[in-house]
Structure formats: C-alpha cells, structure tokens
C-alpha cells in the first residue's frame, strides 16, 4: 500500500526505462484542465482473458455466418444478439451478448464505444515492428496491457501511473486508487492506494495483524516525552498517519450510492469508486483520479456459454448502474475494459476457447463518441489475420486506446510520444477518435 503523498520516498532514484528523468515533454496540453475541473478514468480489468468475440459480434448476413462457422458449440444465435445500432468501419452491424441490455441502451444513447480487434501491438502487422513479448501468457499479457513498449520491452511502469506522473497534484484524497493487484498505476513518482470495497482505507498494512494495533500506536504517539529527539520522532510518525485518517474521515462522511447493487464483487467495487468520486468532488481537492477494479473468471477453457451469461450479466449491471448513478458527472468519468487477451476464434472440444491475442473492448461515458472503432478481421481458417490456431492478430494497438484516453485527460501530443515512444513511431495516428 502506497502512502497518500504525491511522491514516493525513492523518487530521486527512480529511473524511467531509457531516460534519467521525466523529460520536458511531460507537460499538459494548452487546453489542460482548469483548477476546479474534475475527470476520472476507471479501468475494469476482466481477468483471465475475455472471449470478447462473444461479447461484441457481427450481426449482418455476411460476417455472422463466418463467425458462427468457427465456433459451432458456443456461437450466440443471431436472433439473440442485442443490436447496438452501430457498425464497424466496413459497415458490419454490431451486436452484443444477450446478457448486456444495459450496455446496449448506452450504445443507443451514444455513451458507449466498441474497440474492435485490439491488443498488445508494437506496430501494424507486416511493418517490421517487433512482436510483443509473452503472447498468450496470462501474467505477461496483463502486464503488457497495463504498460507501454519502450526500446525493446515493456516499461517497468504502468501507463496509468505515468499519466499521473504528469498530472498529479496531491490532495486529501488519493489520485490513484486500486481495489486489487495491478501494475497499471505504478508510476515513476506516484503509486496507488489500495482501498476496500467500502471505498476506504481500513488501516495501514502494519496494523492488519490485530484490530487494537492502530489504537495502541496512536496512544504511543500521544505520549508525553521530555526528549526533543523523541518528540520529533513521534511527530514524524504522526505525520505518516495523518493522510490516512483524513482520507478515511472524508469517505466515512460520504454515503454509498444505493443505486449501485453491491451483491456481486464488481458492483461493490464500482460502488466504492462512486463513493470516492463523490467525496473527491465535494472536497474540491482533486482534479484527476484514476481507478482500477477487477472482475475474474474469464479463463473459459470449458462450458463458456453459461459462464459468460453470468459474467456478462454482472458486468452489464455494474457498468450500467455505475454510469447512471454518476448523473451530472457522466461526462467527467470514462470507464473502459481491458483483459489479458482475446481467445481463439474456434471453440475447443470442451465448449470453451483457448488463449488468443486480438480482442474487443468497451469504453463508456458521457464524453465518449459512441460507435465502433476498427473492423472485424477475416474469421476464416488460415486467413492473413490468423496467427495460427485461430489466434487473431490485432489491428488496433492497446497503446492507441491508452493514448486516446490520456489525451482526453489532458496529456499533450509531445507527452503522448514520450509515454508511448515506439508505438507512436509505427502508427500514423495514436488518437482513435472515440473521446470527445
């Protein structure tokens, strides 16, 4: 768990891959946020590798049969698709899994975007750019999605943390908040604070062994000492606890929003995020915040259809209720999905799918330019889009998605090039256009 201060203790010794310090191009754009504005990014990481070609599917008479032919045991019936009223860049109509009517409504209202066939990619296929390392491996591809490619590998820092290296200002409420393990919020000079599902820091790590330790520690700090050295020692320790206590106090004074169902894990996590957002806006002390929450269970090697029905139902409810509950703040908060990887286009003998590469992702919020971005690949066996065994080669890079979100957050074009140096060289554009 990181302290709530903006800078880590070791900031002076921290080095970014290939750079000795944060360069001058790490600056805000000319249209950077006003002092009293607020924006938040909320990452929903779907752990295990979501077979998102059963989340966003082609619904036309040409592509749907090709999709269904590759997955005869798990394809969603065409008449069950929830049509989004959106098409890919080739005009293919896009449908959603039948467990996602709430997200369908957000598409209809122009508050949802689909990113098609996206994944870790250093440069376009055939460009001579190196292949990302660790393809098809859970841990390495989670790290890839959370990071950016630098000279010859993914950086030791997450792109969410690096964005906040630029924008963090410090305040009574932390700016990078996680509700689970991640690398995404690990910056050079900033790091995340882990909260519980109530949205508060129950205690610091040192006090987790027993409930009485924090009160005993506080009693020690309040002890009278005649030694000036001992007094200074206690003073410094008291300063260590103060930010946690301030944060807890602000959160405890802010109620959980009853409009978000907390029955399932993801709903409870997003309910906590909403509580922190409410407290942050009310306090006026935070201009930018970045959150990450997690939903597990997507490693669907078998019996995928019933598993997806339950997972997507929970995902749909949580995303929809969270977005609706934001009310007037909908344009200030952008929620998006990431996942380890997509999965094989053909199903296996256990009515599941295996580890793949390209995937589809969702972006939701009032500032989203609704629609679908990118195009479905050729689903045929042995097509140029198949990297073997039905693993689809992405056509959009995850760093393009990251750069588009970072630009909306206020990072300048030169800052984008510094955050994503290799991908910026290999792609003609880093902004996919899905943010207003």
Short mmCIF file of C-alpha atoms in Angstrom, two decimals:
data_model
loop_
_atom_site.label_atom_id
_atom_site.label_comp_id
_atom_site.label_asym_id
_atom_site.label_seq_id
_atom_site.Cartn_x
_atom_site.Cartn_y
_atom_site.Cartn_z
CA UNK A 1 0.00 0.00 0.00
CA UNK A 2 1.41 3.37 -1.02
CA UNK A 3 1.39 6.48 1.18
CA UNK A 4 -1.01 9.20 0.13
CA UNK A 5 1.71 11.72 -0.67
CA UNK A 6 2.28 12.52 -4.30
CA UNK A 7 5.88 11.39 -4.34
CA UNK A 8 7.36 8.14 -3.28
CA UNK A 9 10.23 8.03 -0.81
CA UNK A 10 12.59 6.79 -3.52
CA UNK A 11 11.53 9.22 -6.24
CA UNK A 12 15.00 10.73 -6.69
CA UNK A 13 16.47 7.34 -7.54
CA UNK A 14 13.61 6.13 -9.76
CA UNK A 15 14.53 5.99 -13.45
CA UNK A 16 12.22 5.52 -16.36
CA UNK A 17 13.30 2.96 -18.96
CA UNK A 18 15.77 4.65 -21.27
CA UNK A 19 15.55 8.02 -19.51
CA UNK A 20 17.23 9.54 -16.49
CA UNK A 21 14.34 11.79 -15.53
CA UNK A 22 10.91 12.86 -16.69
CA UNK A 23 11.56 14.94 -19.83
CA UNK A 24 10.25 18.42 -20.54
CA UNK A 25 7.69 16.98 -22.97
CA UNK A 26 5.85 15.60 -19.94
CA UNK A 27 3.56 18.60 -19.93
CA UNK A 28 -0.13 19.34 -20.10
CA UNK A 29 -1.74 20.39 -23.34
CA UNK A 30 -2.66 24.02 -23.93
CA UNK A 31 -6.26 23.09 -23.17
CA UNK A 32 -5.34 21.45 -19.86
CA UNK A 33 -7.90 21.22 -17.09
CA UNK A 34 -8.90 24.22 -15.04
CA UNK A 35 -8.04 24.17 -11.36
CA UNK A 36 -11.59 23.36 -10.32
CA UNK A 37 -12.36 20.73 -13.01
CA UNK A 38 -12.60 17.01 -12.34
CA UNK A 39 -12.08 13.97 -14.56
CA UNK A 40 -11.64 10.30 -13.76
CA UNK A 41 -10.59 7.18 -15.61
CA UNK A 42 -11.98 3.86 -14.36
CA UNK A 43 -10.40 0.68 -15.70
CA UNK A 44 -12.43 -2.52 -15.37
CA UNK A 45 -9.91 -5.33 -15.86
CA UNK A 46 -11.51 -8.61 -16.94
CA UNK A 47 -9.04 -11.11 -15.54
CA UNK A 48 -8.44 -14.40 -17.30
CA UNK A 49 -8.75 -13.37 -20.95
CA UNK A 50 -12.25 -12.41 -22.08
CA UNK A 51 -13.52 -14.11 -25.23
CA UNK A 52 -14.84 -10.76 -26.37
CA UNK A 53 -15.79 -12.02 -29.84
CA UNK A 54 -18.77 -13.41 -27.96
CA UNK A 55 -19.32 -10.01 -26.32
CA UNK A 56 -19.34 -7.84 -29.48
CA UNK A 57 -20.36 -9.88 -32.52
CA UNK A 58 -21.11 -9.25 -36.20
CA UNK A 59 -24.83 -9.21 -36.83
CA UNK A 60 -25.06 -8.97 -40.62
CA UNK A 61 -25.76 -11.66 -43.22
CA UNK A 62 -22.15 -11.76 -44.47
CA UNK A 63 -19.92 -11.85 -41.36
CA UNK A 64 -22.24 -13.60 -38.93
CA UNK A 65 -22.15 -16.96 -40.79
CA UNK A 66 -18.32 -16.82 -40.79
CA UNK A 67 -18.32 -16.14 -37.06
CA UNK A 68 -20.79 -18.94 -36.33
CA UNK A 69 -18.95 -21.46 -38.51
CA UNK A 70 -15.75 -21.08 -36.45
CA UNK A 71 -17.48 -21.71 -33.12
CA UNK A 72 -20.33 -24.16 -33.67
CA UNK A 73 -20.63 -25.08 -29.97
CA UNK A 74 -20.53 -21.57 -28.46
CA UNK A 75 -21.80 -19.10 -31.08
CA UNK A 76 -24.64 -16.87 -29.92
CA UNK A 77 -27.74 -17.28 -32.08
CA UNK A 78 -28.17 -14.36 -34.41
CA UNK A 79 -31.72 -13.68 -33.27
CA UNK A 80 -30.48 -13.32 -29.68
CA UNK A 81 -27.96 -10.56 -30.43
CA UNK A 82 -28.72 -7.17 -28.90
CA UNK A 83 -28.04 -4.83 -31.80
CA UNK A 84 -26.11 -1.67 -30.93
CA UNK A 85 -27.26 0.41 -33.93
CA UNK A 86 -23.53 0.76 -34.69
CA UNK A 87 -21.27 -0.72 -37.37
CA UNK A 88 -17.57 -1.37 -37.81
CA UNK A 89 -15.56 0.67 -40.30
CA UNK A 90 -16.61 -1.72 -43.09
CA UNK A 91 -20.29 -1.30 -42.34
CA UNK A 92 -20.74 -4.59 -40.46
CA UNK A 93 -23.59 -4.27 -37.94
CA UNK A 94 -22.52 -4.93 -34.34
CA UNK A 95 -24.47 -6.95 -31.81
CA UNK A 96 -23.97 -7.50 -28.07
CA UNK A 97 -24.24 -10.62 -25.95
CA UNK A 98 -27.88 -11.09 -24.84
CA UNK A 99 -26.90 -10.62 -21.17
CA UNK A 100 -25.97 -6.97 -21.80
CA UNK A 101 -29.16 -4.93 -22.34
CA UNK A 102 -27.91 -2.06 -20.17
CA UNK A 103 -24.80 -1.56 -22.30
CA UNK A 104 -26.99 -1.84 -25.40
CA UNK A 105 -29.01 1.14 -24.12
CA UNK A 106 -25.79 3.10 -23.57
CA UNK A 107 -24.80 2.38 -27.19
CA UNK A 108 -28.18 3.64 -28.34
CA UNK A 109 -27.66 6.84 -26.32
CA UNK A 110 -24.20 7.42 -27.80
CA UNK A 111 -22.40 6.83 -24.49
CA UNK A 112 -20.65 3.57 -25.40
CA UNK A 113 -17.96 2.67 -27.91
CA UNK A 114 -16.60 -0.67 -29.02
CA UNK A 115 -12.92 -1.07 -29.95
CA UNK A 116 -12.66 -3.99 -32.35
CA UNK A 117 -9.73 -6.40 -32.68
CA UNK A 118 -7.42 -4.54 -30.33
CA UNK A 119 -4.48 -5.89 -28.36
CA UNK A 120 -0.81 -5.50 -27.43
CA UNK A 121 0.87 -4.50 -30.68
CA UNK A 122 4.07 -2.54 -31.25
CA UNK A 123 3.33 -1.76 -34.90
CA UNK A 124 0.94 -2.81 -37.67
CA UNK A 125 1.24 -6.38 -38.90
CA UNK A 126 3.89 -6.55 -41.63
CA UNK A 127 5.52 -3.25 -40.62
CA UNK A 128 8.68 -4.87 -39.33
CA UNK A 129 7.93 -3.83 -35.76
CA UNK A 130 8.81 -6.46 -33.14
CA UNK A 131 6.15 -8.78 -31.81
CA UNK A 132 5.06 -8.12 -28.22
CA UNK A 133 6.71 -10.47 -25.77
CA UNK A 134 4.89 -13.13 -23.77
CA UNK A 135 1.95 -13.61 -26.12
CA UNK A 136 -0.80 -15.94 -24.80
CA UNK A 137 0.62 -15.85 -21.25
CA UNK A 138 -1.79 -14.54 -18.58
CA UNK A 139 0.64 -12.64 -16.37
CA UNK A 140 2.77 -11.24 -19.20
CA UNK A 141 -0.20 -10.07 -21.23
CA UNK A 142 -1.87 -8.45 -18.22
CA UNK A 143 1.43 -6.61 -17.74
CA UNK A 144 1.50 -5.70 -21.44
CA UNK A 145 -1.99 -4.14 -21.34
CA UNK A 146 -1.04 -2.14 -18.26
CA UNK A 147 2.30 -0.93 -19.68
CA UNK A 148 3.81 0.65 -22.81
CA UNK A 149 6.56 -0.67 -25.08
CA UNK A 150 9.81 1.26 -24.83
CA UNK A 151 13.10 0.39 -26.53
CA UNK A 152 12.98 -3.41 -26.56
CA UNK A 153 10.42 -4.43 -23.94
CA UNK A 154 7.51 -3.18 -21.89
CA UNK A 155 8.45 -0.45 -19.42
CA UNK A 156 8.73 -1.14 -15.71
CA UNK A 157 5.87 1.30 -15.13
CA UNK A 158 2.17 1.28 -15.90
CA UNK A 159 0.77 3.81 -18.34
CA UNK A 160 -1.91 4.86 -15.85
CA UNK A 161 0.76 5.72 -13.31
CA UNK A 162 2.88 7.52 -15.90
CA UNK A 163 -0.09 9.65 -16.95
CA UNK A 164 -0.49 10.70 -13.33
CA UNK A 165 3.24 11.41 -13.06
CA UNK A 166 2.30 14.31 -15.32
CA UNK A 167 -0.97 15.36 -13.78
CA UNK A 168 -0.90 14.51 -10.07
CA UNK A 169 -1.22 17.50 -7.76
CA UNK A 170 -1.67 15.90 -4.35
CA UNK A 171 -4.64 16.32 -2.06
CA UNK A 172 -6.55 14.98 0.89
CA UNK A 173 -7.89 12.15 -1.25
CA UNK A 174 -5.51 9.93 -3.26
CA UNK A 175 -5.37 10.28 -7.02
CA UNK A 176 -4.55 6.68 -7.95
CA UNK A 177 -6.80 4.08 -6.34
CA UNK A 178 -6.96 0.32 -6.80
CA UNK A 179 -9.25 -2.36 -5.49
CA UNK A 180 -6.88 -5.18 -6.44
CA UNK A 181 -3.39 -6.06 -7.62
CA UNK A 182 -2.13 -4.30 -10.74
CA UNK A 183 0.89 -2.77 -12.45
CA UNK A 184 -1.15 -0.15 -14.27
CA UNK A 185 -0.95 2.52 -11.56
CA UNK A 186 2.77 2.06 -10.88
CA UNK A 187 4.37 5.35 -12.00
CA UNK A 188 7.90 6.67 -11.65
CA UNK A 189 6.95 9.08 -8.86
CA UNK A 190 3.42 8.04 -7.95
CA UNK A 191 1.69 4.85 -6.90
CA UNK A 192 -1.74 3.63 -5.99
CA UNK A 193 -3.53 3.39 -2.67
CA UNK A 194 -5.46 0.15 -2.12
CA UNK A 195 -8.93 0.59 -0.71
CA UNK A 196 -11.51 -1.92 0.45
CA UNK A 197 -14.95 -2.40 -1.09
CA UNK A 198 -16.37 0.30 1.13
CA UNK A 199 -14.07 2.77 -0.61
CA UNK A 200 -11.91 3.49 2.42
CA UNK A 201 -8.52 2.54 3.81
CA UNK A 202 -9.44 0.39 6.79
CA UNK A 203 -5.93 0.60 8.18
CA UNK A 204 -2.31 0.73 7.12
CA UNK A 205 -0.61 -2.57 6.35
CA UNK A 206 1.34 -2.62 9.61
CA UNK A 207 -1.91 -2.75 11.59
CA UNK A 208 -3.55 -5.67 9.80
CA UNK A 209 -2.31 -8.22 12.34
CA UNK A 210 -4.74 -7.18 15.08
CA UNK A 211 -7.51 -4.62 15.46
CA UNK A 212 -6.00 -2.99 18.54
CA UNK A 213 -2.64 -2.12 16.94
CA UNK A 214 -3.70 1.24 15.46
CA UNK A 215 -5.13 2.49 18.76
CA UNK A 216 -2.01 1.32 20.58
CA UNK A 217 0.14 3.09 18.02
CA UNK A 218 -1.91 6.29 18.41
CA UNK A 219 -1.54 6.08 22.19
CA UNK A 220 2.23 5.91 21.77
CA UNK A 221 2.22 8.96 19.50
CA UNK A 222 0.27 10.96 22.10
CA UNK A 223 2.63 10.05 24.90
CA UNK A 224 4.47 12.91 26.61
CA UNK A 225 8.22 12.84 26.20
CA UNK A 226 10.83 15.12 27.70
CA UNK A 227 13.34 14.27 24.99
CA UNK A 228 13.25 16.65 21.99
CA UNK A 229 14.60 13.86 19.80
CA UNK A 230 11.84 11.53 20.90
CA UNK A 231 9.27 14.28 20.37
CA UNK A 232 10.47 14.82 16.78
CA UNK A 233 10.41 11.06 16.17
CA UNK A 234 6.80 10.82 17.34
CA UNK A 235 5.86 13.91 15.32
CA UNK A 236 7.16 12.35 12.11
CA UNK A 237 5.25 9.14 12.76
CA UNK A 238 2.08 11.12 13.41
CA UNK A 239 2.52 12.86 10.04
CA UNK A 240 2.69 9.41 8.46
CA UNK A 241 -0.78 8.52 9.76
CA UNK A 242 -2.46 11.87 9.12
CA UNK A 243 -3.23 11.39 5.38
CA UNK A 244 -4.87 8.03 6.02
CA UNK A 245 -7.02 9.49 8.76
CA UNK A 246 -8.04 12.45 6.58
CA UNK A 247 -8.97 10.15 3.72
CA UNK A 248 -10.96 7.85 5.99
CA UNK A 249 -12.81 10.78 7.52
CA UNK A 250 -13.82 12.21 4.12
CA UNK A 251 -15.00 8.83 2.86
CA UNK A 252 -16.88 7.96 6.04
CA UNK A 253 -18.80 11.22 5.71
CA UNK A 254 -19.89 10.21 2.19
CA UNK A 255 -22.64 7.58 1.83
CA UNK A 256 -22.54 4.68 -0.59
CA UNK A 257 -24.88 5.23 -3.53
CA UNK A 258 -27.89 2.90 -3.16
CA UNK A 259 -28.41 2.96 -6.94
CA UNK A 260 -25.44 0.58 -7.41
CA UNK A 261 -26.10 -3.06 -6.49
CA UNK A 262 -23.35 -4.38 -4.23
CA UNK A 263 -24.44 -8.03 -4.35
CA UNK A 264 -21.60 -9.05 -6.67
CA UNK A 265 -17.92 -8.17 -6.41
CA UNK A 266 -17.72 -5.84 -9.41
CA UNK A 267 -20.79 -3.87 -8.34
CA UNK A 268 -19.36 -3.49 -4.84
CA UNK A 269 -16.06 -2.25 -6.26
CA UNK A 270 -17.70 0.31 -8.55
CA UNK A 271 -19.92 1.40 -5.68
CA UNK A 272 -16.72 2.15 -3.73
CA UNK A 273 -15.33 4.07 -6.72
CA UNK A 274 -18.52 6.15 -6.90
CA UNK A 275 -18.24 6.92 -3.18
CA UNK A 276 -14.65 8.13 -3.61
CA UNK A 277 -15.61 10.21 -6.66
CA UNK A 278 -18.44 11.84 -4.69
CA UNK A 279 -16.10 12.64 -1.79
CA UNK A 280 -13.42 13.93 -4.15
CA UNK A 281 -15.75 16.31 -5.99
CA UNK A 282 -17.25 17.53 -2.71
CA UNK A 283 -13.80 18.18 -1.22
CA UNK A 284 -12.60 20.08 -4.30
CA UNK A 285 -9.07 18.90 -3.63
CA UNK A 286 -8.61 16.54 -6.59
CA UNK A 287 -8.69 17.33 -10.31
CA UNK A 288 -7.70 13.97 -11.80
CA UNK A 289 -8.24 10.47 -10.48
CA UNK A 290 -7.51 7.04 -11.88
CA UNK A 291 -9.13 3.83 -10.61
CA UNK A 292 -8.79 0.14 -11.36
CA UNK A 293 -11.27 -2.58 -10.40
CA UNK A 294 -11.27 -6.25 -11.36
CA UNK A 295 -13.66 -9.00 -12.41
CA UNK A 296 -12.27 -12.53 -12.59
CA UNK A 297 -13.48 -15.76 -14.15
CA UNK A 298 -12.78 -15.15 -17.85
CA UNK A 299 -10.36 -18.05 -18.44
CA UNK A 300 -13.14 -20.02 -20.12
CA UNK A 301 -11.49 -23.19 -21.43
CA UNK A 302 -14.74 -25.10 -20.91
CA UNK A 303 -18.52 -24.54 -20.70
CA UNK A 304 -18.11 -20.95 -21.85
CA UNK A 305 -21.73 -20.14 -22.67
CA UNK A 306 -23.20 -20.47 -19.14
CA UNK A 307 -20.11 -18.84 -17.61
CA UNK A 308 -20.38 -15.88 -19.96
CA UNK A 309 -24.08 -15.49 -19.31
CA UNK A 310 -23.36 -15.00 -15.60
CA UNK A 311 -20.21 -12.89 -16.04
CA UNK A 312 -21.67 -10.58 -18.67
CA UNK A 313 -24.85 -10.18 -16.66
CA UNK A 314 -22.85 -8.95 -13.68
CA UNK A 315 -20.64 -6.78 -15.92
CA UNK A 316 -23.65 -5.24 -17.62
CA UNK A 317 -25.42 -4.43 -14.36
CA UNK A 318 -22.32 -2.96 -12.74
CA UNK A 319 -21.31 -0.81 -15.73
CA UNK A 320 -24.84 0.44 -16.33
CA UNK A 321 -25.70 1.22 -12.71
CA UNK A 322 -22.36 2.95 -12.15
CA UNK A 323 -22.76 5.09 -15.28
CA UNK A 324 -26.36 6.02 -14.49
CA UNK A 325 -25.50 6.82 -10.86
CA UNK A 326 -22.91 9.37 -12.00
CA UNK A 327 -25.72 11.65 -13.17
CA UNK A 328 -24.34 15.09 -13.96
CA UNK A 329 -20.79 13.73 -13.69
CA UNK A 330 -21.21 11.29 -16.60
CA UNK A 331 -19.14 13.46 -18.93
CA UNK A 332 -16.35 13.68 -16.35
CA UNK A 333 -15.85 9.94 -15.86
CA UNK A 334 -14.77 7.45 -18.53
CA UNK A 335 -14.95 3.73 -17.83
CA UNK A 336 -13.23 1.18 -20.05
CA UNK A 337 -12.35 -2.52 -20.11
CA UNK A 338 -9.05 -4.31 -20.52
CA UNK A 339 -8.35 -8.05 -20.43
CA UNK A 340 -5.35 -10.36 -20.70
CA UNK A 341 -6.05 -11.27 -24.31
CA UNK A 342 -8.80 -12.38 -26.64
CA UNK A 343 -9.30 -16.08 -27.23
CA UNK A 344 -9.14 -18.48 -30.15
CA UNK A 345 -11.74 -17.92 -32.83
CA UNK A 346 -12.70 -21.60 -32.92
CA UNK A 347 -14.07 -23.34 -29.86
CA UNK A 348 -12.33 -26.37 -28.37
CA UNK A 349 -13.80 -29.80 -27.63
CA UNK A 350 -14.89 -28.68 -24.14
CA UNK A 351 -17.20 -25.97 -25.47
CA UNK A 352 -14.72 -23.31 -24.47
CA UNK A 353 -11.90 -21.32 -26.05
CA UNK A 354 -8.15 -21.13 -25.53
CA UNK A 355 -5.67 -18.26 -25.19
CA UNK A 356 -5.59 -15.88 -28.13
CA UNK A 357 -4.48 -12.33 -28.96
CA UNK A 358 -6.83 -9.76 -30.53
CA UNK A 359 -9.95 -8.78 -28.57
CA UNK A 360 -12.80 -6.28 -28.35
CA UNK A 361 -13.08 -3.69 -25.55
CA UNK A 362 -15.74 -1.29 -24.27
CA UNK A 363 -15.44 2.43 -23.45
CA UNK A 364 -18.35 4.10 -21.65
CA UNK A 365 -19.08 7.66 -20.51
CA UNK A 366 -20.68 10.97 -21.32
CA UNK A 367 -17.60 12.20 -23.22
CA UNK A 368 -17.38 9.07 -25.38
CA UNK A 369 -18.04 9.45 -29.08
CA UNK A 370 -20.42 6.50 -29.41
CA UNK A 371 -19.82 3.95 -32.13
CA UNK A 372 -17.48 1.11 -33.04
CA UNK A 373 -13.86 1.72 -33.97
CA UNK A 374 -11.78 -0.63 -36.06
CA UNK A 375 -13.05 -3.58 -38.05
CA UNK A 376 -13.66 -7.28 -37.65
CA UNK A 377 -10.81 -9.39 -39.03
CA UNK A 378 -11.20 -12.22 -41.51
CA UNK A 379 -12.51 -15.10 -39.39
CA UNK A 380 -11.58 -17.76 -41.98
CA UNK A 381 -9.15 -20.57 -41.15
CA UNK A 382 -5.64 -19.63 -42.30
CA UNK A 383 -6.55 -16.03 -43.15
CA UNK A 384 -3.88 -13.29 -43.07
CA UNK A 385 -5.43 -12.17 -39.76
CA UNK A 386 -4.84 -15.59 -38.13
CA UNK A 387 -1.57 -16.02 -36.24
CA UNK A 388 -2.17 -19.75 -36.06
CA UNK A 389 -4.64 -21.89 -34.12
CA UNK A 390 -7.34 -19.26 -34.52
CA UNK A 391 -5.42 -16.53 -32.65
CA UNK A 392 -6.40 -13.28 -34.34
CA UNK A 393 -3.74 -10.63 -34.97
CA UNK A 394 -4.91 -7.23 -33.64
CA UNK A 395 -5.28 -4.30 -35.99
CA UNK A 396 -5.58 -1.69 -33.23
CA UNK A 397 -2.88 -1.37 -30.55
CA UNK A 398 -3.81 -1.12 -26.89
CA UNK A 399 -1.44 1.86 -26.67
CA UNK A 400 -3.64 3.71 -29.18
CA UNK A 401 -6.55 3.25 -26.80
CA UNK A 402 -4.35 4.38 -23.90
CA UNK A 403 -3.13 7.43 -25.82
CA UNK A 404 -6.69 8.45 -26.73
CA UNK A 405 -7.72 8.29 -23.06
CA UNK A 406 -4.56 10.13 -21.96
CA UNK A 407 -5.22 12.93 -24.46
CA UNK A 408 -8.77 13.34 -23.10
CA UNK A 409 -7.23 13.52 -19.63
CA UNK A 410 -5.01 16.44 -20.65
CA UNK A 411 -1.67 14.97 -21.80
CA UNK A 412 -0.05 16.93 -24.64
CA UNK A 413 0.91 15.39 -28.02
CA UNK A 414 4.58 15.51 -27.04
CA UNK A 415 3.70 13.84 -23.75
CA UNK A 416 1.89 11.09 -25.68
CA UNK A 417 5.04 10.47 -27.73
CA UNK A 418 7.08 10.19 -24.57
CA UNK A 419 4.65 7.84 -22.86
CA UNK A 420 4.29 5.60 -25.94
CA UNK A 421 7.54 6.15 -27.88
CA UNK A 422 7.70 3.01 -30.01
CA UNK A 423 4.04 2.71 -30.95
CA UNK A 424 3.95 6.43 -31.81
CA UNK A 425 6.65 5.83 -34.43
CA UNK A 426 4.95 2.83 -36.03
CA UNK A 427 1.35 4.07 -36.25
CA UNK A 428 0.25 7.09 -38.26
CA UNK A 429 -2.17 8.14 -35.52
CA UNK A 430 -2.32 7.49 -31.81
CA UNK A 431 -5.77 9.01 -31.29
CA UNK A 432 -8.56 6.63 -32.29
CA UNK A 433 -11.19 9.38 -32.03
CA UNK A 434 -13.57 7.74 -29.56
CA UNK A 435 -13.30 10.58 -27.00
CA UNK A 436 -14.90 13.99 -27.37
#
